[in-house]
CSV table of C-alpha atoms and ligand atoms in Angstrom, one decimal:
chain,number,residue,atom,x,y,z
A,1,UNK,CA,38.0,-6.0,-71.9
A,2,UNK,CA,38.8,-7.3,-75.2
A,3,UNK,CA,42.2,-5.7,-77.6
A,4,UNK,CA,42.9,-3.2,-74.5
A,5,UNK,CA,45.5,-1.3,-75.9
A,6,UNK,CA,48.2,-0.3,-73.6
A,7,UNK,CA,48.6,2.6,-75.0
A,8,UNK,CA,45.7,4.3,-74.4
A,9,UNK,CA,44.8,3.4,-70.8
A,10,UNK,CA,46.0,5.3,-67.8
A,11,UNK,CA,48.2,3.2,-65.3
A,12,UNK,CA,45.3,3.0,-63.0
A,13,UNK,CA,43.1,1.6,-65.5
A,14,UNK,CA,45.1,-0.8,-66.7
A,15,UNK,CA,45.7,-2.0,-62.8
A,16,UNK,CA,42.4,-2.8,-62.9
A,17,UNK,CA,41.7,-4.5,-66.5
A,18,UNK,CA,45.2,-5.4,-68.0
A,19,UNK,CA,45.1,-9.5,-68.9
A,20,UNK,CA,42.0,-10.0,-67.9
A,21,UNK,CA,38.9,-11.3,-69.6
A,22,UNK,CA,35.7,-12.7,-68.4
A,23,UNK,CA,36.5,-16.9,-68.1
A,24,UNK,CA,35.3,-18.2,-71.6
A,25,UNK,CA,33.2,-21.0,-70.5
A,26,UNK,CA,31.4,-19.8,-67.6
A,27,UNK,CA,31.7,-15.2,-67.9
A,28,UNK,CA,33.2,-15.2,-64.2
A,29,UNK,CA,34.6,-11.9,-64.5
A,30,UNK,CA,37.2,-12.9,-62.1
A,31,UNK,CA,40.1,-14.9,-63.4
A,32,UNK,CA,39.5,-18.8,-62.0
A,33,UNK,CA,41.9,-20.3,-60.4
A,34,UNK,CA,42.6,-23.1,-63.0
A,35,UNK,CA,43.5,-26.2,-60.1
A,36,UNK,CA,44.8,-28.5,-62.3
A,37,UNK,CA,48.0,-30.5,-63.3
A,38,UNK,CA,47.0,-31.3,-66.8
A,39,UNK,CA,44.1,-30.6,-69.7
A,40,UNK,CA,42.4,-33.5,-71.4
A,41,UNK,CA,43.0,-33.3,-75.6
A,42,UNK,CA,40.8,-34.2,-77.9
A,43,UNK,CA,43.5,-36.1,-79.9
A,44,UNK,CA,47.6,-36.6,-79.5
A,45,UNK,CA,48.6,-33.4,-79.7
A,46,UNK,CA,45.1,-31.9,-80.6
A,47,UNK,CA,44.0,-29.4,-77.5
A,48,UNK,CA,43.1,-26.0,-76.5
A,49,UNK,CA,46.8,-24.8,-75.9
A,50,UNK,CA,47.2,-25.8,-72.4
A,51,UNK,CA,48.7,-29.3,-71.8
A,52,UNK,CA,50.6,-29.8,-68.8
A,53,UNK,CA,50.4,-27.0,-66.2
A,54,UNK,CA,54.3,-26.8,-65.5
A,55,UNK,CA,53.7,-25.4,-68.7
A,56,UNK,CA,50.8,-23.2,-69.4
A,57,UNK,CA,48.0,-22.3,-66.8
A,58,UNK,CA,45.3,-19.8,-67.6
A,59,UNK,CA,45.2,-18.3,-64.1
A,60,UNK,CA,49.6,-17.7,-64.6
A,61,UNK,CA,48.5,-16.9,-68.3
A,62,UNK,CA,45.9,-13.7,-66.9
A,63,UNK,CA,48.9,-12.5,-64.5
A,64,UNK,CA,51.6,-12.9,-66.5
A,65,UNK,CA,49.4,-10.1,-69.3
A,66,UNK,CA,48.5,-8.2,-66.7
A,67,UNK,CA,52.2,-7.5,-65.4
A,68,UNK,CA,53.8,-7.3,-68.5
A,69,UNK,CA,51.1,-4.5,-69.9
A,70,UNK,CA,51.6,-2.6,-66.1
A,71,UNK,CA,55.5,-2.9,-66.6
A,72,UNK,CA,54.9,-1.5,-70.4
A,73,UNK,CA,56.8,-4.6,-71.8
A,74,UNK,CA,55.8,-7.5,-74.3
A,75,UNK,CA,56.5,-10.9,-72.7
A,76,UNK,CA,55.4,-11.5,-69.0
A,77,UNK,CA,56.9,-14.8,-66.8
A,78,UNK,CA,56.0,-15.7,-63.4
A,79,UNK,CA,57.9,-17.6,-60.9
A,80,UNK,CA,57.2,-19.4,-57.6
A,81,UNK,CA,59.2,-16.5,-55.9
A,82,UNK,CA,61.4,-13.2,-56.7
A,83,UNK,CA,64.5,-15.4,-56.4
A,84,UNK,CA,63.3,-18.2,-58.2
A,85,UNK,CA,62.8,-15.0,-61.1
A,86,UNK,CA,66.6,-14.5,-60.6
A,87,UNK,CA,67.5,-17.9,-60.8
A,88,UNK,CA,66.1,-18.0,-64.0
A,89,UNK,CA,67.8,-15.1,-65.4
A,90,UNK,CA,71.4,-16.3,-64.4
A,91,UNK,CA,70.8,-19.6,-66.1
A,92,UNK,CA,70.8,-17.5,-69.5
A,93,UNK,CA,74.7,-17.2,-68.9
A,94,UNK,CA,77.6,-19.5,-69.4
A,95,UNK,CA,80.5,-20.4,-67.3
A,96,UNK,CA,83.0,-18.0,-67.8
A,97,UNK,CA,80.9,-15.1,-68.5
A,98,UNK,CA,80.6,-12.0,-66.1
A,99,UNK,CA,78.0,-9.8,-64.5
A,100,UNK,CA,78.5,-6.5,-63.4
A,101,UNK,CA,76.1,-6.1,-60.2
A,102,UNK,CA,75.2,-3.0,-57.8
A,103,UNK,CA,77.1,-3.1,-55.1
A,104,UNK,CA,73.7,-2.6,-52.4
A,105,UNK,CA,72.1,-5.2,-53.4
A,106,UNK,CA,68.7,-7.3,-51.5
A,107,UNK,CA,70.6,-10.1,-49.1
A,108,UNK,CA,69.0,-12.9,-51.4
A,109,UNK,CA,70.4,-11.5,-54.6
A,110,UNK,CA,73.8,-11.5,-53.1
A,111,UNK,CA,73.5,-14.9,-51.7
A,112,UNK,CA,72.9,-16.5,-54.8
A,113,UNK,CA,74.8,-15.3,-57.0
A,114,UNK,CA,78.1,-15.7,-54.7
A,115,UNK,CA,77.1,-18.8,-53.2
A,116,UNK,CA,75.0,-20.6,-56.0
A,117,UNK,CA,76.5,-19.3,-59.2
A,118,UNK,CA,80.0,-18.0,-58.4
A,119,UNK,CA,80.9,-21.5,-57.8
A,120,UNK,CA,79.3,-22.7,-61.2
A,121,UNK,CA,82.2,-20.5,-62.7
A,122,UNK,CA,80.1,-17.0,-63.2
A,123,UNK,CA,82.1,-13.9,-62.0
A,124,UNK,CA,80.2,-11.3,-60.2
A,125,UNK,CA,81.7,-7.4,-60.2
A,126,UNK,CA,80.2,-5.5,-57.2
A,127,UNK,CA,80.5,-1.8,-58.2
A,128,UNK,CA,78.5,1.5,-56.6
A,129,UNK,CA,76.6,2.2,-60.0
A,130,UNK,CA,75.3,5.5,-58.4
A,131,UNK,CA,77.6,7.0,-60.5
A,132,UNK,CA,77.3,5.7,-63.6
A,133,UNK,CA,80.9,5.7,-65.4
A,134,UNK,CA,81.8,3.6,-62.7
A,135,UNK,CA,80.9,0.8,-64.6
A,136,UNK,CA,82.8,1.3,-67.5
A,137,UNK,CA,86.0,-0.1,-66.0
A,138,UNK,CA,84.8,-3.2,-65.4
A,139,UNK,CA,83.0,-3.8,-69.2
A,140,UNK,CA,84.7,-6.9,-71.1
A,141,UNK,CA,84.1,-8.8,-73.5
A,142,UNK,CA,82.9,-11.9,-70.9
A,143,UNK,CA,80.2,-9.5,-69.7
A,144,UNK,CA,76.8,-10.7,-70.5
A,145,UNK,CA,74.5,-9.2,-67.9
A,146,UNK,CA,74.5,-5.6,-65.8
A,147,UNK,CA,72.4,-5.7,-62.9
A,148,UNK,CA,70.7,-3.3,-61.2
A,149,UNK,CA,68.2,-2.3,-58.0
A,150,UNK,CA,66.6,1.1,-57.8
A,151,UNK,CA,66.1,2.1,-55.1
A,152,UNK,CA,68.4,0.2,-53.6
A,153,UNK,CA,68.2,-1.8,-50.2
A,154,UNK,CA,68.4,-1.0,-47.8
A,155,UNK,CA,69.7,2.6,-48.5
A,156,UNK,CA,67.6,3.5,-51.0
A,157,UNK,CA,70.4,5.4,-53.2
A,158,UNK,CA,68.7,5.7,-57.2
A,159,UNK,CA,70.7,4.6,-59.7
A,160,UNK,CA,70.3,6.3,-63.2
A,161,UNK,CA,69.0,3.3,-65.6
A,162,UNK,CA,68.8,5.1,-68.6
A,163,UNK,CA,72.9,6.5,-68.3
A,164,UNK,CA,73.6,3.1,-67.3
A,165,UNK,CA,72.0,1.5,-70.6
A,166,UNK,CA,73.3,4.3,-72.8
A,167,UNK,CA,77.0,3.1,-71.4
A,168,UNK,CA,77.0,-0.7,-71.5
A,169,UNK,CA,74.7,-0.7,-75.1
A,170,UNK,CA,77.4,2.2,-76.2
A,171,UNK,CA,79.8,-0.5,-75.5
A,172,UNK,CA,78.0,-3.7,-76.8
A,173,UNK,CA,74.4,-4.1,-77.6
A,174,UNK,CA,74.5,-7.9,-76.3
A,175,UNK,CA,74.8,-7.3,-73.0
A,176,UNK,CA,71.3,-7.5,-71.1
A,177,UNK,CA,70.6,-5.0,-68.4
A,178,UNK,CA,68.2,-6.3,-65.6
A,179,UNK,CA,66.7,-4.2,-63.2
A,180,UNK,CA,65.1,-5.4,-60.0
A,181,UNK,CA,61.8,-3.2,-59.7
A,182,UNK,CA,61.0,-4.3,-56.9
A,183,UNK,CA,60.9,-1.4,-54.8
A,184,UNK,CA,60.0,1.0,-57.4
A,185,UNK,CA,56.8,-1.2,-58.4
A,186,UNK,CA,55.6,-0.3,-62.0
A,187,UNK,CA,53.7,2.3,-60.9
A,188,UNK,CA,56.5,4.5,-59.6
A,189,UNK,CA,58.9,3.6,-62.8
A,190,UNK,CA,59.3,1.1,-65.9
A,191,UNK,CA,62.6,0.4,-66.2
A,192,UNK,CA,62.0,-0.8,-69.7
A,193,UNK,CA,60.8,2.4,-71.0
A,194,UNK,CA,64.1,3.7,-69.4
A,195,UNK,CA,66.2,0.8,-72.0
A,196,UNK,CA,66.9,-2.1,-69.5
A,197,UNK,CA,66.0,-5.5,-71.5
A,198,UNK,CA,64.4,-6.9,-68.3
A,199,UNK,CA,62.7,-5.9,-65.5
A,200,UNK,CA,62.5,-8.4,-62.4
A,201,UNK,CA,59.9,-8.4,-59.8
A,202,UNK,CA,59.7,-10.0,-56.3
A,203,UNK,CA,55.7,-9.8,-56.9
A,204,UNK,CA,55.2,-11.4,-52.8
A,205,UNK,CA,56.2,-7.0,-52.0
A,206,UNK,CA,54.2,-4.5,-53.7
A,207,UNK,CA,52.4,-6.4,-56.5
A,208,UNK,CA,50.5,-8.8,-54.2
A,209,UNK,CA,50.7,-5.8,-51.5
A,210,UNK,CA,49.2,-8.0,-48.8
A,211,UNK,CA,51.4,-9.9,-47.3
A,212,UNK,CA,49.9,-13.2,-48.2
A,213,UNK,CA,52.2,-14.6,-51.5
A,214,UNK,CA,55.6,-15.1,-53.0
A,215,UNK,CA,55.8,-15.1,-56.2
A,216,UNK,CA,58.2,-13.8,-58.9
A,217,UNK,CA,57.7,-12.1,-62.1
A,218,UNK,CA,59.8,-11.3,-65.0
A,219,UNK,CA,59.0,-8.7,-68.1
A,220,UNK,CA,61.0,-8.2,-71.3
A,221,UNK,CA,60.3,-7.0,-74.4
A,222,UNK,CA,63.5,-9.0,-76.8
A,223,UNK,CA,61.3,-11.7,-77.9
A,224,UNK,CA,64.8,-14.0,-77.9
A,225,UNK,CA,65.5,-13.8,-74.4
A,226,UNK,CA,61.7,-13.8,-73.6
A,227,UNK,CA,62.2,-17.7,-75.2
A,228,UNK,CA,64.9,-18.6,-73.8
A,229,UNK,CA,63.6,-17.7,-70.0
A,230,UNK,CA,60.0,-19.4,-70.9
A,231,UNK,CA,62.3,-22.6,-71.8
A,232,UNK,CA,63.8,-21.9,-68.7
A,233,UNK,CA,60.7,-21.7,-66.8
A,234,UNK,CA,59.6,-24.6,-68.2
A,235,UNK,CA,62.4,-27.0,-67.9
A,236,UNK,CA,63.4,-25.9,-64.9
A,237,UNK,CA,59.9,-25.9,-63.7
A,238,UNK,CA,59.9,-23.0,-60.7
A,239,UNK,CA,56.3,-21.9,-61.4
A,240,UNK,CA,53.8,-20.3,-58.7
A,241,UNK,CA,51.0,-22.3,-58.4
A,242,UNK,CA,47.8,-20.9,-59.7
A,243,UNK,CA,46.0,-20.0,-56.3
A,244,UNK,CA,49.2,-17.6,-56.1
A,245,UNK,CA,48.5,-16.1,-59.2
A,246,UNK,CA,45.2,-15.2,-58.4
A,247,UNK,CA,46.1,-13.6,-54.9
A,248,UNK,CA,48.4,-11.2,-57.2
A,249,UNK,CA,46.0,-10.4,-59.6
A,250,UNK,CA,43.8,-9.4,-57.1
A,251,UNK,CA,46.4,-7.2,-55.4
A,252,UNK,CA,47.7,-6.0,-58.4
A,253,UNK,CA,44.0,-4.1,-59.4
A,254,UNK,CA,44.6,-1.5,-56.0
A,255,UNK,CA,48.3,-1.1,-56.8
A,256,UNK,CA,47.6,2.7,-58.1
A,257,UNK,CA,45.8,3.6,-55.0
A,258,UNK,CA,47.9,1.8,-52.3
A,259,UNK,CA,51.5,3.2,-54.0
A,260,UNK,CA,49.8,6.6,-53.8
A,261,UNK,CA,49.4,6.0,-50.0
A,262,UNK,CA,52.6,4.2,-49.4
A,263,UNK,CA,54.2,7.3,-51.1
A,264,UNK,CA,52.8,10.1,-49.1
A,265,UNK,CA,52.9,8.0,-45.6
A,266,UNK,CA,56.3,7.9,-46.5
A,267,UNK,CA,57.8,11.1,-47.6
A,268,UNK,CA,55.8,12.3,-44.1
A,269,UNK,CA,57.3,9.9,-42.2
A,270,UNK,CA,60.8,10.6,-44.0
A,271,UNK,CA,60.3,14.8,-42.9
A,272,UNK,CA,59.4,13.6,-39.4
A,273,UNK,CA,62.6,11.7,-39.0
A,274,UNK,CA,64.6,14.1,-40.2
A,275,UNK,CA,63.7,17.2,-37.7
A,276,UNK,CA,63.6,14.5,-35.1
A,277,UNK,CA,66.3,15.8,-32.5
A,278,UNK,CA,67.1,11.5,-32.0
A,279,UNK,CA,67.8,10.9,-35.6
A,280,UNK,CA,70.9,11.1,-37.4
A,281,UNK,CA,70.4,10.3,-40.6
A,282,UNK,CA,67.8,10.0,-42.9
A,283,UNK,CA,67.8,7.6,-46.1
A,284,UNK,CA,64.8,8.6,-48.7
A,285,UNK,CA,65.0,10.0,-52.3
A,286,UNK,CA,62.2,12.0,-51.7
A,287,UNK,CA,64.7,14.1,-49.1
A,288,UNK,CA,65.9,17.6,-50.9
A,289,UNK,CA,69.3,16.1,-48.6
A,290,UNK,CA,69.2,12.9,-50.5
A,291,UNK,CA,72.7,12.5,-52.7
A,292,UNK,CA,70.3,11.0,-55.5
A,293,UNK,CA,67.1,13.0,-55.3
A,294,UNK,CA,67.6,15.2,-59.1
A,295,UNK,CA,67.7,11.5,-60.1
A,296,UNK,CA,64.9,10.3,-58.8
A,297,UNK,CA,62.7,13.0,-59.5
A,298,UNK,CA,63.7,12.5,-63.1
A,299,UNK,CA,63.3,8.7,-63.0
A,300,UNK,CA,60.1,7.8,-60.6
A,301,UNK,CA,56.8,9.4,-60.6
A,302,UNK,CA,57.1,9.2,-56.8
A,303,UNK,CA,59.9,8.3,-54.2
A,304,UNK,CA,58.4,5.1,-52.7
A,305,UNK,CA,57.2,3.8,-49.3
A,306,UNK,CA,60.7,2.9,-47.6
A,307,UNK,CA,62.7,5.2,-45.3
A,308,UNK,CA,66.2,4.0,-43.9
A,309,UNK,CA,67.5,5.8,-40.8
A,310,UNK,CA,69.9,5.6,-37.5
A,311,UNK,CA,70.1,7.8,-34.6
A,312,UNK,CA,72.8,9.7,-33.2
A,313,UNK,CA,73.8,7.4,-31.3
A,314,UNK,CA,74.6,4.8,-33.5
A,315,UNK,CA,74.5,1.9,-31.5
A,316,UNK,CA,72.6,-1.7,-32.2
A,317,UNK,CA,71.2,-1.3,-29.2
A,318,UNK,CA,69.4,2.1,-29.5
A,319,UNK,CA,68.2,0.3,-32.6
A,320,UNK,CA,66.8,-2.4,-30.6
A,321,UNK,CA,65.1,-0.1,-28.0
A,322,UNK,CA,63.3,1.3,-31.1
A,323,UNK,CA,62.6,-2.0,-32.5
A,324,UNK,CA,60.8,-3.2,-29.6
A,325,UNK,CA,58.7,-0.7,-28.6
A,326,UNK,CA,56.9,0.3,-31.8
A,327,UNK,CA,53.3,-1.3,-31.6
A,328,UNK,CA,51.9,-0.5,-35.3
A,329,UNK,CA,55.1,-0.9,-36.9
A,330,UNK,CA,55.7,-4.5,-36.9
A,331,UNK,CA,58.7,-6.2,-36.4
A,332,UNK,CA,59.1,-8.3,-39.6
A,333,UNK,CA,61.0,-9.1,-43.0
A,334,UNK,CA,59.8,-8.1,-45.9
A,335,UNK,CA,58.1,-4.6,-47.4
A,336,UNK,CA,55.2,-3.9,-49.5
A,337,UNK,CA,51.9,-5.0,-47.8
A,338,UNK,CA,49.1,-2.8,-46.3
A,339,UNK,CA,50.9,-3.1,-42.9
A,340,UNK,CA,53.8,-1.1,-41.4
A,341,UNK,CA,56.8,-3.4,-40.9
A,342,UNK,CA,59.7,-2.3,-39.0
A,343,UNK,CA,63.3,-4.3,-39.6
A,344,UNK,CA,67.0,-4.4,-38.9
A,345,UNK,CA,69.1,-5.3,-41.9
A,346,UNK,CA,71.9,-5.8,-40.3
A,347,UNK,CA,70.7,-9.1,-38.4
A,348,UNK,CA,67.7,-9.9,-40.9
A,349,UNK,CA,67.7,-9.0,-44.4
A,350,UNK,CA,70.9,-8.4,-44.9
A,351,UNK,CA,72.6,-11.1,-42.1
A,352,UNK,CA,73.8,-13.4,-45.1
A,353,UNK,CA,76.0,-10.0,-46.6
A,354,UNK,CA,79.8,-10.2,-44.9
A,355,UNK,CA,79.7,-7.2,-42.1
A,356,UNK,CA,83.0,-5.8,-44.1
A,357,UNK,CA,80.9,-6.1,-47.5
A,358,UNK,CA,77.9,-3.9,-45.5
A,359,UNK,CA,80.7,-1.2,-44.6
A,360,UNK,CA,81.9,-0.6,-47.8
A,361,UNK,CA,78.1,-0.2,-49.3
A,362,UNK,CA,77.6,2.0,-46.9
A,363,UNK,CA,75.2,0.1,-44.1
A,364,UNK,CA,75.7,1.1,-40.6
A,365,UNK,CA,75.0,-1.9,-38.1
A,366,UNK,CA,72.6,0.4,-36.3
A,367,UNK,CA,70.2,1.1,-39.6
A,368,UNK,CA,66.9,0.9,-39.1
A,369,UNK,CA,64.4,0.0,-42.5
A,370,UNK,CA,60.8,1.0,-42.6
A,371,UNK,CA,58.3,-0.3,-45.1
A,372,UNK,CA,55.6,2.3,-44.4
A,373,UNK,CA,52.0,0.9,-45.1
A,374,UNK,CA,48.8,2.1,-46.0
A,375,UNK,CA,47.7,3.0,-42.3
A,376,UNK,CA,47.5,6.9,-40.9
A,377,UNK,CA,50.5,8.8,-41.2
A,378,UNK,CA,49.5,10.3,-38.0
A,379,UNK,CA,49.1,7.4,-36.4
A,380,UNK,CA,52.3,5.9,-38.2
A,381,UNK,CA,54.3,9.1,-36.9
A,382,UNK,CA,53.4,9.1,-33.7
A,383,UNK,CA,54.2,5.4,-32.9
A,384,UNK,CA,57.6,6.3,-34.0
A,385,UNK,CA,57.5,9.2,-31.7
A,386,UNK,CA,56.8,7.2,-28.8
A,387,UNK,CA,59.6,4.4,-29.5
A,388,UNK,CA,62.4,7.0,-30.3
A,389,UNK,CA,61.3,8.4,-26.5
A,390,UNK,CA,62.3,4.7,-25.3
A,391,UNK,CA,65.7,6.3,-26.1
B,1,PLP,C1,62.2,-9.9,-51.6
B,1,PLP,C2,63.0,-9.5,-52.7
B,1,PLP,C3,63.6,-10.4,-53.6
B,1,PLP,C4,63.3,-11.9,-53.5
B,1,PLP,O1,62.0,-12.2,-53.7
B,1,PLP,P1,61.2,-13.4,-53.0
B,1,PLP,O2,59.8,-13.3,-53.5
B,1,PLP,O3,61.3,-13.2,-51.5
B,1,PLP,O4,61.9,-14.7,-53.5
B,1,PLP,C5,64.4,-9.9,-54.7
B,1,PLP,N1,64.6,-8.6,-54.8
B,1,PLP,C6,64.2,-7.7,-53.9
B,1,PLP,C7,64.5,-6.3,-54.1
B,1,PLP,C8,63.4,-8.1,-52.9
B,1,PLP,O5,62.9,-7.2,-52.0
């Protein structure tokens, strides 16, 4: 499809065609995978625009278009993972400056920047952002970067991008506002249209969608910072090889159609839960009883495929009777693919966050985190049935 404009195609269409063109030399109408380190020139300095692949890559080159036009942005970067996206992002600060984070953050996220960069002299503020003037106390003028996850993990609460932006640009335009889309995926919000300067991607979840990647992705449209993380990516040289790419440009063409499913299976597995006589509590913004749900409705075109949720009895090992006995929901890390996974942040995801840090964000030791797949709801429902019954 040659000049697609953005702004005329639906989301699903540009799922489909968005950075893509038939391969010049051969018409392949899928993208190659391009396996090679460098590109032989004609002359010193005298090539077709690709040199060294740390660089440029044709098969990176389709994905990063296609991402950037689904994420309604300019400037697309891929990484060789989500956190080696973040990585790159906290390398546009300098010692001394200051981030102003959510406080319910993914457990990698955390990690790094207390562990890698709080050391390197970068001060991290950890703040509930749910409501949004809670962040103006803690505006300076070392703050460089706001960030922000929505929905967050693992209690998906929705924090309001566009009152956050109006804040910290009402306070200095300078500062860059990231927001992890992770969750969300493109197709349920783009946190650009919304104001934030980037949005951040852990593309091995929703955009690849089949458990088979990890890659990272990166979309801006401030042409300055877009430079200064492509230098980045260069020099520091965390790229995703180019048979990666091509696994998430081949996930990202059913996005459209497996969000819708993720969505539904979810907001039925969400009601289930919540007339369950076992369950206590119910995280998902789709939830009429969720403290953020006006938000989301207002923000996201749906509410996801996560649910959160403990039982009455609170215990870790209740949580562990129910994490044992589910057969379709499997027991695993990560969200996003086809497949139902079933997880415990307390001791996985989320094992590297202090257990008096979880408390104060809110994350009971019993909480159990779905990532509901593609699969029949029925199905999906009543192997949750069965396990809560093991109770
Ligand atoms: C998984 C994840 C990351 C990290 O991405 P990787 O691809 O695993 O490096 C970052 N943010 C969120 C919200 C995630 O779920």
């Amino acid at each position: 499809m040659n000049n697609l404009d953005k702004n005329n195609f639906h989301f699903d269409t540009l799922a489909v065609h968005a950075g893509i063109e038939p391969d010049p030399t051969t018409g392949a109408i899928m993208t190659p995978i391009y396996q090679t380190s460098t590109y032989v020139q004609q002359a010193p300095g005298v090539h077709k625009g690709y040199e060294y692949a740390r660089t440029q890559n044709p098969t990176r080159d389709a994905l990063q278009k296609a991402i950037a036009a689904l994420e309604k942005g300019k400037y697309g970067l891929c990484f060789s993972s989500g956190m080696a996206a973040i990585d790159a992002v906290i390398k546009l600060l300098k010692p001394g400056q200051e981030v102003i984070a959510a406080n319910d953050l993914y457990g990698g996220t955390y990690r790094i920047f207390t562990k890698i960069f709080a050391p390197w002299g970068i001060q991290f503020h950890f703040v509930d952002l749910t409501d949004p003037s809670a962040i103006d106390s803690f505006l300076n003028s070392q703050t460089r970067l706001v960030w922000i996850e929505t929905p967050t993990n693992p209690l998906l609460k929705i924090i309001d991008i566009e009152a956050i932006v109006t804040r910290v640009t009402a306070y200095s335009p300078e500062i860059v506002t990231v927001v992890d889309n992770t969750f969300a995926s493109p197709y349920l919000q783009n946190p650009l249209e919304l104001g934030a300067t980037i949005t951040l991607h852990s593309a091995t979840k929703y955009l690849g969608g089949h458990s088979d990647v990890v890659l990272g992705a990166i979309v801006t449209n401030t042409e300055t910072i877009y430079e200064q993380l492509k230098f980045i990516q260069n020099s520091c040289g965390a790229v995703p090889g180019p048979m990666d790419c091509f696994l998430v440009l081949r996930g990202l063409k059913t996005l459209h159609l497996r969000m819708q499913r993720h969505c539904e299976n979810a907001y039925k597995i969400a009601h289930f839960l919540e007339q369950h006589p076992k369950v206590a509590k119910v995280y998902y913004p789709g939830l009429i009883s969720h403290p953020n749900h006006i938000i989301a409705a207002k923000q996201m075109n749906h509410y996801g495929g996560m649910v959160s949720f403990y039982t009455h009895g609170n215990t870790i090992e209740e949580s562990l009777t129910i994490l044992k006995n589910t057969k379709l929901f499997s027991l695993a890390e990560s969200l996003g693919g086809v497949e139902s996974l079933i997880g415990h942040p307390a001791t996985m995801t989320h094992a590297s966050i202090p257990e008096e840090e979880r408390k104060k964000a809110g994350l009971e030791n019993s909480l159990i985190r779905l990532s509901v797949g593609i699969e029949n709801a029925d199905d999906l429902i009543q192997d949750l049935n069965q396990a809560l019954d093991k109770i």
